[in-house]
Amino acid sequence: QVQLVESGGGLVQAGESLRLSCVASVRTFSIYNMGWFRQAPGKEREFVAAIRGSLIYYGDSVRGRFTISRDNAKNTVYLQMNSLKPEDTAIYYCAAQSNFAKIIEARTYEYWGQGTQVTVSS
């Protein structure tokens, strides 16, 4: 069982930055692929970013603005979000995957955090 706890969300103005953190309570954190997804009201959950070994993936809407990274010594994955836009407003979820299924698909992740709200005002 993997427990994930996100933090770092908040209210910012357009153009500002935030860094989200997700801490995993598991002894073998390094074996998990980690992803970030987001869900805005009335919309489906959207892939944001993921990291699998040395491979990194980004959704089209955040590529070039967001950066995913991880620190296995701290059991933590980060999402640095720069140049935030009002359309980035959503609940952001951290997720863990132990398989080699499609990393951009939410249904392939086994564990999820409770989410952290990000609100970007114009």
Tab-separated table of C-alpha atoms in Angstrom:
chain	number	residue	atom	x	y	z
A	1	GLN	CA	0.000	0.000	0.000
A	2	VAL	CA	1.272	3.442	-0.937
A	3	GLN	CA	-0.021	6.592	0.674
A	4	LEU	CA	0.526	9.856	-1.172
A	5	VAL	CA	0.166	13.316	0.323
A	6	GLU	CA	0.294	16.422	-1.847
A	7	SER	CA	1.050	19.933	-0.683
A	8	GLY	CA	1.960	23.322	-2.101
A	9	GLY	CA	-1.265	24.362	-3.741
A	10	GLY	CA	-2.742	27.802	-3.327
A	11	LEU	CA	-4.046	30.962	-4.927
A	12	VAL	CA	-1.696	32.865	-7.243
A	13	GLN	CA	-1.967	35.422	-10.004
A	14	ALA	CA	-1.393	34.668	-13.657
A	15	GLY	CA	2.290	34.555	-14.493
A	16	GLU	CA	3.369	33.466	-11.030
A	17	SER	CA	4.821	30.141	-9.956
A	18	LEU	CA	4.037	27.340	-7.516
A	19	ARG	CA	5.809	24.153	-6.565
A	20	LEU	CA	3.767	21.134	-5.611
A	21	SER	CA	5.199	18.315	-3.538
A	22	CYS	CA	3.994	14.761	-3.071
A	23	VAL	CA	5.413	12.593	-0.317
A	24	ALA	CA	4.996	8.831	-0.519
A	25	SER	CA	4.849	6.593	2.525
A	26	VAL	CA	6.494	3.514	1.054
A	27	ARG	CA	9.902	1.936	1.544
A	28	THR	CA	10.461	1.212	-2.146
A	29	PHE	CA	9.546	4.604	-3.592
A	30	SER	CA	12.176	4.431	-6.316
A	31	ILE	CA	10.477	1.539	-8.100
A	32	TYR	CA	7.305	3.515	-8.734
A	33	ASN	CA	6.640	5.633	-11.744
A	34	MET	CA	5.122	8.899	-10.594
A	35	GLY	CA	2.641	11.155	-12.270
A	36	TRP	CA	0.720	14.370	-11.812
A	37	PHE	CA	-2.824	14.793	-13.049
A	38	ARG	CA	-5.326	17.593	-12.646
A	39	GLN	CA	-9.064	17.949	-12.733
A	40	ALA	CA	-11.002	21.163	-13.194
A	41	PRO	CA	-14.711	21.426	-12.327
A	42	GLY	CA	-16.859	19.750	-14.940
A	43	LYS	CA	-13.860	18.339	-16.811
A	44	GLU	CA	-12.175	14.962	-17.037
A	45	ARG	CA	-8.940	14.230	-15.225
A	46	GLU	CA	-6.062	15.455	-17.373
A	47	PHE	CA	-2.512	14.178	-17.604
A	48	VAL	CA	0.047	16.793	-16.559
A	49	ALA	CA	3.442	15.134	-16.166
A	50	ALA	CA	5.104	11.850	-15.291
A	51	ILE	CA	8.494	10.403	-14.621
A	52	ARG	CA	9.597	6.832	-15.333
A	53	GLY	CA	13.245	6.201	-14.613
A	54	SER	CA	15.111	8.772	-16.664
A	55	LEU	CA	12.145	9.389	-18.950
A	56	ILE	CA	9.901	12.400	-18.445
A	57	TYR	CA	6.572	13.094	-20.072
A	58	TYR	CA	4.430	16.235	-20.213
A	59	GLY	CA	0.964	17.081	-21.326
A	60	ASP	CA	0.766	19.435	-24.292
A	61	SER	CA	-0.842	22.217	-22.287
A	62	VAL	CA	1.988	22.424	-19.735
A	63	ARG	CA	5.075	21.507	-21.729
A	64	GLY	CA	7.694	24.223	-21.416
A	65	ARG	CA	6.103	25.706	-18.279
A	66	PHE	CA	5.978	22.819	-15.813
A	67	THR	CA	8.821	20.602	-14.621
A	68	ILE	CA	8.505	17.275	-12.837
A	69	SER	CA	11.299	15.916	-10.682
A	70	ARG	CA	11.787	13.448	-7.870
A	71	ASP	CA	14.038	12.930	-4.885
A	72	ASN	CA	14.080	9.246	-4.019
A	73	ALA	CA	15.980	9.900	-0.796
A	74	LYS	CA	13.023	11.986	0.389
A	75	ASN	CA	10.292	9.817	-1.157
A	76	THR	CA	9.069	12.950	-2.879
A	77	VAL	CA	8.013	13.990	-6.359
A	78	TYR	CA	7.727	17.652	-7.294
A	79	LEU	CA	5.891	19.677	-9.880
A	80	GLN	CA	7.369	23.104	-10.534
A	81	MET	CA	4.757	25.240	-12.243
A	82	ASN	CA	5.866	28.471	-13.890
A	83	SER	CA	4.013	31.057	-15.953
A	84	LEU	CA	0.719	29.902	-14.515
A	85	LYS	CA	-2.458	30.664	-16.410
A	86	PRO	CA	-6.097	30.830	-15.244
A	87	GLU	CA	-6.746	27.644	-17.240
A	88	ASP	CA	-4.293	25.817	-14.960
A	89	THR	CA	-6.835	26.145	-12.156
A	90	ALA	CA	-7.702	22.649	-10.954
A	91	ILE	CA	-7.204	20.102	-8.240
A	92	TYR	CA	-3.792	18.524	-8.774
A	93	TYR	CA	-3.301	14.867	-7.931
A	94	CYS	CA	-0.165	12.865	-7.443
A	95	ALA	CA	-0.257	9.206	-8.513
A	96	ALA	CA	1.996	6.160	-8.357
A	97	GLN	CA	2.292	3.356	-10.890
A	98	SER	CA	4.166	0.076	-10.451
A	99	ASN	CA	3.578	-1.288	-13.932
A	100	PHE	CA	4.664	-0.405	-17.457
A	101	ALA	CA	1.269	0.531	-18.789
A	102	LYS	CA	0.568	3.802	-20.559
A	103	ILE	CA	1.981	6.395	-18.239
A	104	ILE	CA	-0.259	9.197	-19.503
A	105	GLU	CA	-3.482	7.330	-18.705
A	106	ALA	CA	-4.936	7.847	-15.244
A	107	ARG	CA	-6.528	4.381	-15.185
A	108	THR	CA	-3.082	2.746	-15.139
A	109	TYR	CA	-2.114	4.257	-11.767
A	110	GLU	CA	-2.731	2.218	-8.650
A	111	TYR	CA	-2.353	4.842	-5.946
A	112	TRP	CA	-3.593	8.409	-5.666
A	113	GLY	CA	-3.241	11.290	-3.280
A	114	GLN	CA	-6.138	13.371	-2.026
A	115	GLY	CA	-5.276	16.320	-4.254
A	116	THR	CA	-4.279	19.928	-3.709
A	117	GLN	CA	-6.144	22.924	-5.080
A	118	VAL	CA	-4.385	25.331	-7.430
A	119	THR	CA	-6.222	28.519	-8.324
A	120	VAL	CA	-4.804	31.042	-10.778
A	121	SER	CA	-6.492	34.424	-10.983
A	122	SER	CA	-6.316	36.641	-14.047
